[in-house]
XYZ file of C-alpha atoms in Angstrom:
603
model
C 10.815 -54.112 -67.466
C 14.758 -55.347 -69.492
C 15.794 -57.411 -66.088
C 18.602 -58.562 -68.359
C 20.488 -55.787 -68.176
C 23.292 -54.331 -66.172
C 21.809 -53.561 -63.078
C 24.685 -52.790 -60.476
C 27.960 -50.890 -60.581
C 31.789 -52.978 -60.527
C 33.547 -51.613 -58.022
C 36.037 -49.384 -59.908
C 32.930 -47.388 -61.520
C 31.612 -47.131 -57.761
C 34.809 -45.270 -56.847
C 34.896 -42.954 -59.851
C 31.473 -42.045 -59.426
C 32.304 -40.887 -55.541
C 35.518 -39.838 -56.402
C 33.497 -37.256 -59.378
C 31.264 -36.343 -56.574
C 33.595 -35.217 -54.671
C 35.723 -33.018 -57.396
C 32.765 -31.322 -58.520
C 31.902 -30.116 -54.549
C 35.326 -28.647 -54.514
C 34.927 -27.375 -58.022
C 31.795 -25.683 -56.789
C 33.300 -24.506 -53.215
C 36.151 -22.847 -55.748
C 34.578 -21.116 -57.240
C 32.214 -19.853 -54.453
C 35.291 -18.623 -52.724
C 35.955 -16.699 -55.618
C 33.001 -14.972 -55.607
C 33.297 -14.290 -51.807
C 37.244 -13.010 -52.255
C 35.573 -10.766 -55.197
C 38.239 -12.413 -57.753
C 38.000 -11.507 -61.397
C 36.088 -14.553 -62.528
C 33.633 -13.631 -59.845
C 32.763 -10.321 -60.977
C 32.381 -10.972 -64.865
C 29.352 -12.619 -65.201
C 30.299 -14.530 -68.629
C 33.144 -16.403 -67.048
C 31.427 -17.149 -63.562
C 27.907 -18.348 -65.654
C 30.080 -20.606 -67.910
C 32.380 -21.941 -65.421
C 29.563 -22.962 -63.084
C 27.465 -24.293 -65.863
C 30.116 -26.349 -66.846
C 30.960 -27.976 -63.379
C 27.434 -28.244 -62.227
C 26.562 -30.236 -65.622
C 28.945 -32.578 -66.772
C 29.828 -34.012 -64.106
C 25.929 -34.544 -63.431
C 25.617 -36.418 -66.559
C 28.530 -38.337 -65.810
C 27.101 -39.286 -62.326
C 23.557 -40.271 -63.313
C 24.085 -41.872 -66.583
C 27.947 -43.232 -66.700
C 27.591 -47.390 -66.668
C 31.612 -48.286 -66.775
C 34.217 -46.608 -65.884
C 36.668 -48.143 -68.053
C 34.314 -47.369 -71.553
C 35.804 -45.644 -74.491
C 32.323 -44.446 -74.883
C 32.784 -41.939 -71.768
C 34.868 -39.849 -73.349
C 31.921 -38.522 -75.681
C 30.210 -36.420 -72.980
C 32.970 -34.626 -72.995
C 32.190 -32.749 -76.284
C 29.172 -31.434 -74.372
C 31.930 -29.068 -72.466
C 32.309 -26.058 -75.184
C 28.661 -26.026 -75.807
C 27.858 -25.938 -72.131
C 31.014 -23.410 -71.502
C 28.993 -21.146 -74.646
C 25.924 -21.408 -73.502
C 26.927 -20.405 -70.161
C 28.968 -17.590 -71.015
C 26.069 -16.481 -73.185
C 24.227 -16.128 -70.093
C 26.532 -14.011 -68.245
C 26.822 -11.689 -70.877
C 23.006 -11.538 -70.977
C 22.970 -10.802 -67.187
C 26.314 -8.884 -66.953
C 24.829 -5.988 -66.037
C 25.054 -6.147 -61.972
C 21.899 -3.744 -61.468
C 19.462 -6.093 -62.749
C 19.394 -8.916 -59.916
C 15.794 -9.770 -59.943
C 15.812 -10.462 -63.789
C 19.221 -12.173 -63.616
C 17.757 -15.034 -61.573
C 14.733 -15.348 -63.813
C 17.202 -15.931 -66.653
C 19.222 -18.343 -64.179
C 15.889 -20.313 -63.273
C 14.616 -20.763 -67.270
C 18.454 -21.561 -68.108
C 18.614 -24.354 -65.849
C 15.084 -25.814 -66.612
C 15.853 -25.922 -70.220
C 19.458 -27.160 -69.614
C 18.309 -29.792 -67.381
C 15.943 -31.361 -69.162
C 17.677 -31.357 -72.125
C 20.956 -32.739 -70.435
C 18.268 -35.187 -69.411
C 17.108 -36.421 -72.536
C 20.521 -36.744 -74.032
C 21.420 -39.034 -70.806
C 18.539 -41.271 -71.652
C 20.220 -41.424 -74.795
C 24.172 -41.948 -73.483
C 23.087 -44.458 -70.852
C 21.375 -47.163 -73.480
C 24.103 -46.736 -75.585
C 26.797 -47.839 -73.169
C 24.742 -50.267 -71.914
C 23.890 -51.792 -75.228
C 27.063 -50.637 -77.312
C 24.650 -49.385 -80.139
C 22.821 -46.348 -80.978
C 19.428 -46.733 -79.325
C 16.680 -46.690 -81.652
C 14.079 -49.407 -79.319
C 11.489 -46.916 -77.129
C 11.192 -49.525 -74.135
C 14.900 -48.945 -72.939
C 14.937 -45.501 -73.003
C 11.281 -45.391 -71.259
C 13.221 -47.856 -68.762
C 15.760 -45.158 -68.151
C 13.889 -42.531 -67.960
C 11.648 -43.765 -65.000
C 15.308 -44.636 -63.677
C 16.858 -41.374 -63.530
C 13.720 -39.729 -62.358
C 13.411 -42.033 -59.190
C 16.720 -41.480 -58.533
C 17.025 -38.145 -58.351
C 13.909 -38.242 -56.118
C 15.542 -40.493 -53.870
C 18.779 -38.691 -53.695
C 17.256 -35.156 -52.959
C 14.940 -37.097 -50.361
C 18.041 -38.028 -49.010
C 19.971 -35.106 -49.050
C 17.183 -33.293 -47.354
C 16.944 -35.879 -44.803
C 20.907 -35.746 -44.089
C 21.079 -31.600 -43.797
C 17.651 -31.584 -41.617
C 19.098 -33.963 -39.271
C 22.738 -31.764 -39.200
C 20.505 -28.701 -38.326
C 18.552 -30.475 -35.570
C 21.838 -32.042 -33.874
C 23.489 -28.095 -34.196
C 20.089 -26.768 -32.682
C 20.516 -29.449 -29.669
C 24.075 -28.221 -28.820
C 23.516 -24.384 -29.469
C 20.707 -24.696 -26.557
C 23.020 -26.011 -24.256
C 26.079 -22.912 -25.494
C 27.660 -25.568 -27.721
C 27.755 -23.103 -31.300
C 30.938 -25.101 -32.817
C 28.426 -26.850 -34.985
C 26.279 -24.783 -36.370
C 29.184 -22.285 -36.987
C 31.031 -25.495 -39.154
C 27.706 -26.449 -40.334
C 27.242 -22.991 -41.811
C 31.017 -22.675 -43.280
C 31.129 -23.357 -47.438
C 34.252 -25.260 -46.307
C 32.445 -28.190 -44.899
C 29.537 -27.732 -46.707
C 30.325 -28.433 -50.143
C 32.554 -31.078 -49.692
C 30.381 -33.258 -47.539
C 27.199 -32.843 -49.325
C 28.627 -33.860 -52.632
C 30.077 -36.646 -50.711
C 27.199 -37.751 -49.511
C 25.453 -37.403 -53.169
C 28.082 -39.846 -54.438
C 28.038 -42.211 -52.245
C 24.385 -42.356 -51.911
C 23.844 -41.808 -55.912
C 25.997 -45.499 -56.145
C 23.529 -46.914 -53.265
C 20.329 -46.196 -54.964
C 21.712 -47.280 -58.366
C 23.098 -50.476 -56.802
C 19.740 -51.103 -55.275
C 17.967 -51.383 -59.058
C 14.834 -53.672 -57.518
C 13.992 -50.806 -55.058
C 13.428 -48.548 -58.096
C 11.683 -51.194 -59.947
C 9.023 -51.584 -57.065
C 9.009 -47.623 -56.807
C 8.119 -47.665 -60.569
C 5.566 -50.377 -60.254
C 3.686 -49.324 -57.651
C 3.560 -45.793 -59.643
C 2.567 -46.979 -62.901
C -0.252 -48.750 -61.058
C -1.453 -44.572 -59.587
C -1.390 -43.531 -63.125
C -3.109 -46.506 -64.946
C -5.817 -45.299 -62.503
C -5.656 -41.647 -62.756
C -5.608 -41.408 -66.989
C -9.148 -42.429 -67.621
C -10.137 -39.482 -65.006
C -7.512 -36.930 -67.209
C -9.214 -38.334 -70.436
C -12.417 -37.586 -69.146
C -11.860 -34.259 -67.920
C -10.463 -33.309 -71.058
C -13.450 -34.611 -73.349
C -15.906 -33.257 -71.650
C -14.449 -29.518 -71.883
C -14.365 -30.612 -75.493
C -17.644 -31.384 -75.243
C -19.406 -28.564 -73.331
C -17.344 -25.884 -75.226
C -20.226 -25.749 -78.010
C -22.374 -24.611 -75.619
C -20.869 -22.111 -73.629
C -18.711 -20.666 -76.482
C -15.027 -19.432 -76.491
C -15.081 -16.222 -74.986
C -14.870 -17.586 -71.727
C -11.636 -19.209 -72.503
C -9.895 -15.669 -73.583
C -11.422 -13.883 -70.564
C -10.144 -15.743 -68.256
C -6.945 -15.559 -69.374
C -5.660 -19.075 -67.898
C -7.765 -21.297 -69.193
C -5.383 -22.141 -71.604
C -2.448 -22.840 -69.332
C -5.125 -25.124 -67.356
C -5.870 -26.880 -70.667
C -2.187 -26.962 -71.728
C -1.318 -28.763 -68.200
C -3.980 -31.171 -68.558
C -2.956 -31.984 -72.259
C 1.002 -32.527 -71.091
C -0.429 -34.896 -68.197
C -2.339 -36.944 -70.690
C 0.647 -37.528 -73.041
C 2.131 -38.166 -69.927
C 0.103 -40.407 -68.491
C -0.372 -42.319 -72.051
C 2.772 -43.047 -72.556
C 3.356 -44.691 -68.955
C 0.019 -46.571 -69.373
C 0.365 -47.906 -73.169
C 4.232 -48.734 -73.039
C 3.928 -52.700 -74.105
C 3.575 -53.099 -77.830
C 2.145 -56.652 -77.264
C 0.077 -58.497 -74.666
C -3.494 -57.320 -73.127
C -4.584 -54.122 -73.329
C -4.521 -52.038 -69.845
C -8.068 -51.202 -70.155
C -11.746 -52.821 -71.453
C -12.396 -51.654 -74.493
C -14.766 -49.184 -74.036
C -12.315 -46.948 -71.541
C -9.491 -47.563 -73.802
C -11.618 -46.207 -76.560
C -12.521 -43.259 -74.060
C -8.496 -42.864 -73.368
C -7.645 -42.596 -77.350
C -10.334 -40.517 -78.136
C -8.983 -37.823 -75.705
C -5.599 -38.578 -77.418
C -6.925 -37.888 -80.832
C -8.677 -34.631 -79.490
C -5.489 -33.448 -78.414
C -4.543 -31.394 -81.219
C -8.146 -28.609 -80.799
C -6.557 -28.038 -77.252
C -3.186 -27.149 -79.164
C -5.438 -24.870 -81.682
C -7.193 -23.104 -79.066
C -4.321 -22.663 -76.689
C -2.285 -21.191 -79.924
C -5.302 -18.753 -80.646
C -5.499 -17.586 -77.161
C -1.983 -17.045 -76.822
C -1.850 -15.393 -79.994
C -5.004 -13.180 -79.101
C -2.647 -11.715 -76.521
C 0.398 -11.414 -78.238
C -1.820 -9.507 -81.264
C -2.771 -6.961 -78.489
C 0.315 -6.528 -76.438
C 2.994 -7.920 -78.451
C 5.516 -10.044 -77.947
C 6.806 -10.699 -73.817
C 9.960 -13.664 -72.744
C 6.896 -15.189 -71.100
C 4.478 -15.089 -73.905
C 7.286 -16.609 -76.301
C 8.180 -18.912 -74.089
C 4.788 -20.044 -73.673
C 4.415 -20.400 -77.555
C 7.982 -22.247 -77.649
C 5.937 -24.834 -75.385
C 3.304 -24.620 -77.231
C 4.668 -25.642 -80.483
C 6.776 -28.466 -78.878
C 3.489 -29.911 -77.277
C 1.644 -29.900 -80.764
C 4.326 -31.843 -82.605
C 3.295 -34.191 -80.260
C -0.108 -33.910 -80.184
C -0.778 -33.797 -83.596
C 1.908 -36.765 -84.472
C -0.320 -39.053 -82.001
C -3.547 -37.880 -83.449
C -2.430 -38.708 -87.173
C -0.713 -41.949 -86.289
C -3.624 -42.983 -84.309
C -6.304 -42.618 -86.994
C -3.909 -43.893 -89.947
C -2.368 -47.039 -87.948
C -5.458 -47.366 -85.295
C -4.401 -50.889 -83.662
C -0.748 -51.028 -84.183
C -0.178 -47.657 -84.131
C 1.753 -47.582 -80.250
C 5.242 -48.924 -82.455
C 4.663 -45.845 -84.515
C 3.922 -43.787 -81.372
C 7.114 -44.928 -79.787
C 9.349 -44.359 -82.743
C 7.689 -40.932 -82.699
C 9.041 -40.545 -79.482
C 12.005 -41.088 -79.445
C 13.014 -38.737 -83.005
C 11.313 -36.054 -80.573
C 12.306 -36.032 -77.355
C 15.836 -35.346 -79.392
C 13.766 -32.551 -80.834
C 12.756 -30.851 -77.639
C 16.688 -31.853 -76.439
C 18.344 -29.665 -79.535
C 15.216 -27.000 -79.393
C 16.068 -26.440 -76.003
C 19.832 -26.133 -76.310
C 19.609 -23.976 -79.266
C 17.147 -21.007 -78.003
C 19.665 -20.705 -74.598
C 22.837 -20.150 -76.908
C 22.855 -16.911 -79.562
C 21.831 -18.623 -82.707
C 18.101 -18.388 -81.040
C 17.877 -15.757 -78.222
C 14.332 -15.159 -77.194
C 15.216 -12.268 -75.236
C 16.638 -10.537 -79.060
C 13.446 -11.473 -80.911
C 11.334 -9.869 -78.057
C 13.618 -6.830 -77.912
C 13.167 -6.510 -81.692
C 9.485 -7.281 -81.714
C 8.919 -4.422 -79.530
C 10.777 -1.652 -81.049
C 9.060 -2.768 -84.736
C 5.529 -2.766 -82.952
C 6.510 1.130 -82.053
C 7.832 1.848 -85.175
C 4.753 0.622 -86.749
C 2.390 2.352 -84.731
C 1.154 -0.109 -83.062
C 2.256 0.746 -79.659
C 1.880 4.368 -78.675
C 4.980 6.120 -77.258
C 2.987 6.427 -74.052
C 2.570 2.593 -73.709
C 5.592 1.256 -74.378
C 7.340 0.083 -71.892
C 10.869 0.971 -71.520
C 11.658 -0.081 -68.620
C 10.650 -3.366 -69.275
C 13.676 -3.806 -72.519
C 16.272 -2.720 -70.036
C 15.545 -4.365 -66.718
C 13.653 -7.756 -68.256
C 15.613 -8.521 -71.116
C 19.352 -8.143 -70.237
C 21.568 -6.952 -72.475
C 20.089 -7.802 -75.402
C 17.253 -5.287 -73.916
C 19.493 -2.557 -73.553
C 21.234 -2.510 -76.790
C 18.258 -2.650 -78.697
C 17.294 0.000 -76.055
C 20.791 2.468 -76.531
C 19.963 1.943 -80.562
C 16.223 2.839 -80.520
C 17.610 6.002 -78.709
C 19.949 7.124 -81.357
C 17.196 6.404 -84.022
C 15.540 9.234 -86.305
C 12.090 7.813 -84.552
C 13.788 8.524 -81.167
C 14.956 12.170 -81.933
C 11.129 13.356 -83.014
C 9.990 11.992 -79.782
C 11.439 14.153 -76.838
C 9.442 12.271 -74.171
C 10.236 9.068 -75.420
C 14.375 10.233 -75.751
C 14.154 11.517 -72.209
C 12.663 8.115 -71.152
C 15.269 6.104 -72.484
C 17.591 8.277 -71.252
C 16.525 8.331 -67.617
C 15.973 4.374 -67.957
C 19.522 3.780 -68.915
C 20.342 6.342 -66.730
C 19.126 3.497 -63.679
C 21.627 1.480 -61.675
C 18.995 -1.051 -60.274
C 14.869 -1.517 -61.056
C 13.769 -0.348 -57.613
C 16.246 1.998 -57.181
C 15.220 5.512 -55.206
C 18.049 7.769 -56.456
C 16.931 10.871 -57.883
C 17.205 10.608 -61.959
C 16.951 14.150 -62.325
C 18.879 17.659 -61.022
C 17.203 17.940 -57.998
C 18.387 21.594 -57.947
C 16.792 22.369 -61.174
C 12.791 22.749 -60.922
C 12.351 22.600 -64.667
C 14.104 19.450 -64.572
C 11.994 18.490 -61.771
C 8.567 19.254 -63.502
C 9.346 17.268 -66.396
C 8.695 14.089 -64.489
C 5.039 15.143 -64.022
C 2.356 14.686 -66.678
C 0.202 17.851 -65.588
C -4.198 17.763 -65.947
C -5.524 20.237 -67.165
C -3.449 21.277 -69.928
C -1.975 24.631 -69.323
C -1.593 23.869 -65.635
C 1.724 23.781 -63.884
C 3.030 22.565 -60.646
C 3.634 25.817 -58.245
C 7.293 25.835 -57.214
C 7.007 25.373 -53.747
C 5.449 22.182 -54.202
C 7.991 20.834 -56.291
C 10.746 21.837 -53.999
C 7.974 19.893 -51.029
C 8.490 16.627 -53.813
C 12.567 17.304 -54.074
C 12.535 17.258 -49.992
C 10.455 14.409 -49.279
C 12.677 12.420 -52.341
C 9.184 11.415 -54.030
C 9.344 8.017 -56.065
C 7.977 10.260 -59.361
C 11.818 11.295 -59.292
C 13.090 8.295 -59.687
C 11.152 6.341 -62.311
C 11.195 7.080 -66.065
C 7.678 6.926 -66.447
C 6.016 10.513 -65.653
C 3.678 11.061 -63.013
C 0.037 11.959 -63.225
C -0.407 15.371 -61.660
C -3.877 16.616 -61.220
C -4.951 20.080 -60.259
C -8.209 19.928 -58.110
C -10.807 21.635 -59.426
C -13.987 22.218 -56.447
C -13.277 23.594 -53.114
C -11.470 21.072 -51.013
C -8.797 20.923 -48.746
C -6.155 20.286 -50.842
C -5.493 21.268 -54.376
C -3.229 18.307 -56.125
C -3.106 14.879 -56.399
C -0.515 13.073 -57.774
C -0.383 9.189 -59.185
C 2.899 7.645 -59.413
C 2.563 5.115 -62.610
C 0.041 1.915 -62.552
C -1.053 3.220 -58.773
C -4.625 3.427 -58.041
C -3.666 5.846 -54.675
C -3.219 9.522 -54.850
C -0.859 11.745 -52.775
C -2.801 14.575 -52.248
C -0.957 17.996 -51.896
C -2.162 21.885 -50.147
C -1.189 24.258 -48.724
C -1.952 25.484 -44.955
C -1.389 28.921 -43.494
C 1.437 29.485 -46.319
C 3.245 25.945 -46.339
C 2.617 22.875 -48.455
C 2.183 19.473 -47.033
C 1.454 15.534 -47.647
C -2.198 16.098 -46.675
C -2.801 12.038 -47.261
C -3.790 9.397 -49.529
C -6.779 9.292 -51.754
C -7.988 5.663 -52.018
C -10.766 4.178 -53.898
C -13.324 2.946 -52.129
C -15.307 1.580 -55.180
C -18.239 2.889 -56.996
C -21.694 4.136 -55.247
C -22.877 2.025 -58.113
C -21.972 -1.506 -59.094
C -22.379 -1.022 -62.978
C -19.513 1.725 -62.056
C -16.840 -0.645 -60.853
C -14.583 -0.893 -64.020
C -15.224 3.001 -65.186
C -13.523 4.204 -61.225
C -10.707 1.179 -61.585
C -9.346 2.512 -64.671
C -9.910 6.824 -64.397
C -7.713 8.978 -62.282
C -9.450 12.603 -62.871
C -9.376 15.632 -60.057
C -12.989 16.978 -61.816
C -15.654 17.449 -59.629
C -14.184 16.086 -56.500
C -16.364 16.566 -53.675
C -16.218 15.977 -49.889
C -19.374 14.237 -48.754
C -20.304 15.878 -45.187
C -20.164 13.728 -42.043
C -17.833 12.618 -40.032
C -15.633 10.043 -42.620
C -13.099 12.154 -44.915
C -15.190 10.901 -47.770
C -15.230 12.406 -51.842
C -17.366 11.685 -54.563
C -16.576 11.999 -58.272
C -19.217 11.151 -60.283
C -19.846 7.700 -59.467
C -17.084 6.831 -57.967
C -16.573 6.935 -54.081
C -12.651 7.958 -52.691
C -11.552 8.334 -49.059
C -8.631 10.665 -48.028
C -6.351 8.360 -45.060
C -4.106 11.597 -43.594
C -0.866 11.408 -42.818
C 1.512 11.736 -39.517
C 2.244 15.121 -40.409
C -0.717 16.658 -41.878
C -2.013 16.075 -38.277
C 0.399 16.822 -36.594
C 0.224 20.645 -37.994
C -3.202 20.538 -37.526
C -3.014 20.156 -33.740
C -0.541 22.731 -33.282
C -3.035 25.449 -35.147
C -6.025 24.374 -33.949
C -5.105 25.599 -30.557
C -3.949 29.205 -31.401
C -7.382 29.313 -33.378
C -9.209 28.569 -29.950
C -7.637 31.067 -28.236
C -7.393 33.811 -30.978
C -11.427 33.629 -30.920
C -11.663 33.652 -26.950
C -9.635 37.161 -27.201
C -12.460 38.060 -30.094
């Protein structure tokens, strides 16, 4: 640990670093006002994204990373302010359509874990450099501040925790006793905003002030880690090892054994560079568990391969997802690493950790730029998947029937729906009615979930279309599909058709319908003249267990078959189905059973 080095704050940088604090809580209460008063900024998504990227970032650089006040050097940060006013207003127009909530704060949450640690990185960066007045270019400072600014923001949202939970208990005490006044001010932006970045300010200058606390913090935590690698390196080799044996398959089954592998492999690098940080003096470990240790290291780069395969196994099938590209972003970033400490390791063997180091630091500014670049629209992730998707239909390899439209225009934001709107005025689009008519009711949507009606409710033709009819040459009578308009079924509402099967044996009812991806059946009849919700078919599994994963994935009406006794029980084949009535299906059946006592009393 660099003792020599300016550990405390003068008192004029103390100030600004409150006084900052305190700006940016009013910035922030601003412009939540604004979106409570429904002002213009408020309801455009591009300016409210970039305004609020802006104030919740720079001034969060400034505060963990700023080391004088009165340096000429602080007024570089403040080129980060039209990148960070770009990138956000690339993410409001990305989420500017207001009927996609759910997606809007998946964007939100992947913007700010990509912003923030590449805001981080470039900190590291700013905060030697004012400290030392020269570009940094030695590993151990940076490492330094790294474990710095991690502690410390532990600490501080520790504290801040600590400070509202103890607010919330006091306003508790007085509310049992009548006294609301607090809670009601605790609850009021006004006070809120102001005080809490208050409090961050001046507790941000006590834990930086207090530089030995986070030194013992740091110790005491490298100590945990020294003894946890050897136990990650050991994991890891033997699933190296045992793989031989029990093949791959396994692996792309499961479907997460990758991810597991992938976390292990980022703790490792992790752990290794916490452990093996001192380019001279005795070596952390005996011999023979440091040669354990780097022999995971060097290994690193087949977890890379078969996480890459895996991944791309997937993609192959189902193309392209935001997840699945995400996942390979990560996965790319991770083997630059990987396979940089694997080559260095057997080329330099002994005094390879100066390489290591100086391979560190060229990419962690990798992973900082990466990062920036793929949330701005020089690299949109969102566009390529869009693309991807379309050119996987075009090219056959998705059928119109599984492609998912709904998944471009609630998913992937705008750049979903535009690719969406011009895959819909395509030649491709115009030969495929059912695939038009899709896209149509899709943008047609004002929120995912939504249960409005998509088609003329007062046109049965246009009712029937949402129903994919078994058998062929089968149709859905007209009363029932005025019983569907009444009872506002779901099927009119999505843009996916339902499954409508016609019951073929002699059971009580005569049509069971599956909304999309549903495994439970609405089954339809008609009694004494009316139709009615009879109930829900549910599987019950398969009278045989080799017959599990043949009744999970067929929805057929052939050969359905009530099995007598006192359970409303079917069989199809091998599969096993039981019929849970509704409210009202009984309810009619009371009221006739009745009159059929009494009619056969006269008799």
């Amino acid at each position: 640990m660099d003792d020599n080095r300016l550990n405390t704050l003068n008192k004029a940088t103390s100030v600004g670093l409150i006084m900052l604090a305190i700006m940016q809580g009013l910035a922030l209460l601003a412009l939540h006002l604004a979106i409570d008063h429904e002002h213009w900024l408020a309801t455009d998504q591009r300016w409210l994204k970039a305004l609020y990227t802006v104030t919740l970032a720079l001034p969060a650089f400034y505060l963990i990373s700023m080391v004088r006040l009165r340096d000429r050097l602080n007024w570089l940060p403040l080129l980060l302010a039209p990148l960070l006013f770009w990138m956000g207003w690339h993410l409001g127009w990305v989420e500017q359509n207001p009927e996609q909530p759910w997606a809007r704060h998946q964007f939100t949450f992947a913007f700010c874990v990509a912003l923030g640690v590449a805001l981080f990185i470039l900190a590291l960066f700013f905060r030697s450099s004012a400290a030392s007045r020269v570009w940094p270019t030695a590993y151990s400072p940076l490492l330094n501040y790294s474990w710095e600014f991690a502690l410390t923001l532990a600490q501080l949202a520790l504290f801040i925790g600590v400070f509202w939970s103890l607010l919330w208990l006091g306003a508790s005490l007085f509310d049992a006793i009548g006294l609301d006044i607090f809670e009601t001010l605790f609850s009021d932006p006004v006070f809120i905003y102001p005080v809490t970045w208050l409090v961050i300010g001046l507790t941000l200058v006590m834990i930086r002030n207090r530089f030995r606390l986070i030194q013992s913090v740091r110790q005491m935590g490298e100590a945990l880690i020294k003894a946890l690698l050897p136990l990650v390196a050991l994991i890891i080799l033997l699933f190296f090892s045992v793989l031989p044996f029990t093949g791959l398959q396994p692996v792309w089954d499961t479907g997460s054994a990758s991810s597991i592998l992938m976390a292990l492999m980022l703790t490792l690098l992790l752990f290794f560079n916490v452990v093996f940080h001192q380019t001279h003096g005795p070596s952390p470990y005996p011999i023979w568990l440091r040669r354990i240790v780097l022999l995971a290291v060097m290994l690193l780069p087949l977890g890379s391969l078969l996480a890459a395969w895996a991944l791309w196994l997937r993609i192959d099938q189902y193309g392209l997802s935001l997840d699945r590209l995400w996942a390979a972003l990560l996965q790319v970033l991770t083997a630059a690493f990987t396979v940089s400490y694997s080559l260095l390791l057997l080329w330099r063997r002994r005094s390879a950790l100066p390489y290591l180091q100086r391979a560190n630091v060229s990419l962690a500014l990798l992973v900082a730029v990466v990062l920036i670049v793929v949330n701005t629209p020089l690299a949109d992730m969102r566009q390529w998947v869009a693309e991807h998707q379309v050119k996987r239909l075009l090219d056959g390899l998705t059928t119109v029937e599984a492609f998912d439209v709904d998944y471009l225009r609630f998913q992937l934001g705008q750049p979903g729906t535009l690719v969406l709107k011009a895959l819909a005025d395509s030649e491709f689009a115009q030969s495929q009615p059912e695939l038009a008519r899709r896209i149509e009711l899709s943008l047609k949507q004002t929120e995912r979930w939504s249960q409005e009606p998509l088609v003329d409710t007062q046109n049965l033709n246009d009712v029937a279309r949402q129903f994919k009819v078994s058998p062929d040459g089968a149709s859905l009578p007209e009363p029932l599909l005025s019983l569907l308009v009444e009872q506002n079924s779901t099927c009119l509402s999505q843009t996916e058709p339902c499954q409508a099967l016609l019951v073929s044996s002699d059971v009580a009812f005569q049509w069971l319908i599956y909304e999309p991806d549903s495994a439970v059946g609405n089954a339809y009849g008609e009694r004494d003249g009316n139709w009615l919700l009879f109930g829900h078919l549910l599987l019950l599994g398969a009278a045989q267990p080799q017959d599990e994963q043949t009744c999970q994935t067929t929805q057929t009406a052939d050969e359905l078959e009530r099995i007598s006794g006192p359970a409303d029980v079917y069989q199809r084949g091998g599969c096993l189905y039981s019929l849970q009535p509704t409210l009202e299906s009984v309810r009619q059946l009371l009221f006739i059973q009745p009159d059929e006592s009494r009619q056969a009393q006269r008799e």
